[in-house]
PDB file of C-alpha atoms in Angstrom:
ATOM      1  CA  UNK K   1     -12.227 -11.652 -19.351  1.00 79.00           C
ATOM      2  CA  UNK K   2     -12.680 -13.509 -16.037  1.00 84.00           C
ATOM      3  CA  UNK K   3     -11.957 -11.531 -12.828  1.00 75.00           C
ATOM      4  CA  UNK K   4      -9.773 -12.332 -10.569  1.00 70.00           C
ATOM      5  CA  UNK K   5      -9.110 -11.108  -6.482  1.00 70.00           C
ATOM      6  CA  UNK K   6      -6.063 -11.323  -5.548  1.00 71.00           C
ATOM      7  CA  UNK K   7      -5.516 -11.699  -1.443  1.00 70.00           C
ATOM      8  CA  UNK K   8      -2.229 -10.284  -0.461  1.00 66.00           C
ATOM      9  CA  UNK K   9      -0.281 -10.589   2.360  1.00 65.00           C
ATOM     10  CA  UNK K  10       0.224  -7.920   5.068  1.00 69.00           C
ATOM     11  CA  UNK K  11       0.013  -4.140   4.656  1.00 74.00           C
ATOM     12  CA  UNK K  12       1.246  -1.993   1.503  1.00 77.00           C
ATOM     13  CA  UNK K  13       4.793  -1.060   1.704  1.00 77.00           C
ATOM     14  CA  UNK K  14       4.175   2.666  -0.292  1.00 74.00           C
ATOM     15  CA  UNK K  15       3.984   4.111   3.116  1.00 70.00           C
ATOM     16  CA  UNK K  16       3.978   7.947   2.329  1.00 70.00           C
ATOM     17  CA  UNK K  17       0.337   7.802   0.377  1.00 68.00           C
ATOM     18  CA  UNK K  18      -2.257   7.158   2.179  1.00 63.00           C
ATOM     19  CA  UNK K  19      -4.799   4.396   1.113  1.00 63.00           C
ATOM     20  CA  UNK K  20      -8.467   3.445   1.305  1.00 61.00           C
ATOM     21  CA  UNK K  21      -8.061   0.450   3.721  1.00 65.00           C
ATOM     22  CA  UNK K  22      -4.987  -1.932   4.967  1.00 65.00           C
ATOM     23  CA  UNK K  23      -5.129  -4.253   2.369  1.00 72.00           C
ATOM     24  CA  UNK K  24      -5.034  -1.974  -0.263  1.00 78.00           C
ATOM     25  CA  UNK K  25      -2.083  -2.399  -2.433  1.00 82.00           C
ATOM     26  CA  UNK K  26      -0.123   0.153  -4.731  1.00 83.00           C
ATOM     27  CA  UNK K  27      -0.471  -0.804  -8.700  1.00 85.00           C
ATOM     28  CA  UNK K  28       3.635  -1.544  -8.512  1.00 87.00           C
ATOM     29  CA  UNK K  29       2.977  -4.153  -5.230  1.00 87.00           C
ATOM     30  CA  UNK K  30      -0.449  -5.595  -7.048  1.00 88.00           C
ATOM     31  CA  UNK K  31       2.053  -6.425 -10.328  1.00 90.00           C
ATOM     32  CA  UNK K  32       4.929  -7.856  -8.257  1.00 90.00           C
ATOM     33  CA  UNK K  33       2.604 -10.169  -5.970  1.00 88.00           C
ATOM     34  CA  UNK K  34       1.051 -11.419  -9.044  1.00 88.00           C
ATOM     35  CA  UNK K  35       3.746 -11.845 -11.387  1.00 92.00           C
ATOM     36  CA  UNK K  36       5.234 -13.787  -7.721  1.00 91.00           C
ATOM     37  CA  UNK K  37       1.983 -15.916  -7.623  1.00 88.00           C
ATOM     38  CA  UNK K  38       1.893 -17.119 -11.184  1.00 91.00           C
ATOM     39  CA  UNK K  39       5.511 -17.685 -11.456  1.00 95.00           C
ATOM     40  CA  UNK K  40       5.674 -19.223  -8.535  1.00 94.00           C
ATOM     41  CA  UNK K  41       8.935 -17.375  -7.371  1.00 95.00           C
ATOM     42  CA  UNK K  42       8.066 -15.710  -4.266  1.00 89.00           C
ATOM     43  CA  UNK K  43      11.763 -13.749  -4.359  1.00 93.00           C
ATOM     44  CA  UNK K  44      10.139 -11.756  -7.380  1.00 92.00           C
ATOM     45  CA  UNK K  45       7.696  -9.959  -5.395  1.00 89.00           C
ATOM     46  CA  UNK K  46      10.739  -8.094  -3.150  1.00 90.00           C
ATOM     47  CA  UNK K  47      13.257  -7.920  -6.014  1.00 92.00           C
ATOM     48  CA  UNK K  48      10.229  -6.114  -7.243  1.00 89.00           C
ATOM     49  CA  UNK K  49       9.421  -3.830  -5.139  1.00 90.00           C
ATOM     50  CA  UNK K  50      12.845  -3.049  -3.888  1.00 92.00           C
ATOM     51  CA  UNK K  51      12.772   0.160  -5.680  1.00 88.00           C
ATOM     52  CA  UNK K  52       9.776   1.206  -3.988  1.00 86.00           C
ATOM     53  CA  UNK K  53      11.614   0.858  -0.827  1.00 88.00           C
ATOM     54  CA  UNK K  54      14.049   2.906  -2.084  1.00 89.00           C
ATOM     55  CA  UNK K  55      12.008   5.678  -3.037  1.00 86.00           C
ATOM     56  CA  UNK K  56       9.593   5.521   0.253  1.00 83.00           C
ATOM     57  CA  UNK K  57      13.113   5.724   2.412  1.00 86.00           C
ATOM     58  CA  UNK K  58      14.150   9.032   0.291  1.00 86.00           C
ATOM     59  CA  UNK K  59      11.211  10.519   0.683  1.00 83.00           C
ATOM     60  CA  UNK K  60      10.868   9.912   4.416  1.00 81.00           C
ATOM     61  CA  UNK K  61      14.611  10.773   5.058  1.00 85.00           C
ATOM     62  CA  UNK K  62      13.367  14.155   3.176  1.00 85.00           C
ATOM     63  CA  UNK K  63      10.922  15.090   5.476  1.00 79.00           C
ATOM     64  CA  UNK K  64       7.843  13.075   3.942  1.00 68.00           C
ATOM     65  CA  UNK K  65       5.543  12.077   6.287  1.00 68.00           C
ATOM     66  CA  UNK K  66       4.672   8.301   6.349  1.00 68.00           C
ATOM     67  CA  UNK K  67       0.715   7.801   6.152  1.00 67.00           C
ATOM     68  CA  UNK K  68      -1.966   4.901   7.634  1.00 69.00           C
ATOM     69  CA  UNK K  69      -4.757   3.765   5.758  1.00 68.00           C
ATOM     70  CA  UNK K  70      -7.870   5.871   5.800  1.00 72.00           C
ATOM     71  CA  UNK K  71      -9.698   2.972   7.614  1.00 74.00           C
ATOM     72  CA  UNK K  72      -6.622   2.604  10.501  1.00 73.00           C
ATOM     73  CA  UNK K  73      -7.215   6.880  10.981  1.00 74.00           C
ATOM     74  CA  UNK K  74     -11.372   6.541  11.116  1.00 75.00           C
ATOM     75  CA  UNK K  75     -11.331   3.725  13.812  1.00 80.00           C
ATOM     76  CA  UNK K  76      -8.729   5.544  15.789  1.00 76.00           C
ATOM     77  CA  UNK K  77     -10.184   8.758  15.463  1.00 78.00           C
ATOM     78  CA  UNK K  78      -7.482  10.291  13.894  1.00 74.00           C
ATOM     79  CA  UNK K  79      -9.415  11.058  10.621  1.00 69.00           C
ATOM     80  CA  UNK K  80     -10.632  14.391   9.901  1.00 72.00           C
ATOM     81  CA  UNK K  81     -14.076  14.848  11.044  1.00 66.00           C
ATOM     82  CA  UNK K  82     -15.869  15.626   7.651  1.00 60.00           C
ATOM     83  CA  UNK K  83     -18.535  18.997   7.480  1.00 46.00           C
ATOM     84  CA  UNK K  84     -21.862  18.339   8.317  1.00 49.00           C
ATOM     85  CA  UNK K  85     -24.915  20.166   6.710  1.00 51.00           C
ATOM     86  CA  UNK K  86     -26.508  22.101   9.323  1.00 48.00           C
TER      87      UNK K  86
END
């Protein structure tokens, strides 16, 4: 099977996990943008992932906390500082 890289467009939209870097996509956003891309029906990507939305909005409006990548929090030194061996 041939591999493929898909390049997305602007930041994930599942906004209460945090991920690895910007560009990092959930499995739900990866499906949509490709199913988009081969179709050729860019209006498939946010019928989508409208539900996602949906779910991300109830979960903030609950008192979830929305996250940045774990790349955005290391540059601005918002990221943990990890235990060093001493």
């Amino acid at each position: 099977m041939r591999q493929v890289k898909l390049m997305a467009a602007g930041c994930s939209d599942y906004i209460i996990r945090t991920q690895s870097t910007g560009e990092c996509l959930s499995t739900l956003e990866m499906a949509a943008q490709s199913l988009a891309s081969s179709e050729d029906r860019t209006e498939l990507r946010e019928l989508l992932v409208k539900r996602l939305h949906m779910v991300c909005t109830y979960q903030v409006d609950n008192e979830a906390v929305e996250h940045q990548s774990k790349e955005f929090r290391i540059k601005h030194q918002q990221y943990p500082n990890r235990l060093v061996n001493v």
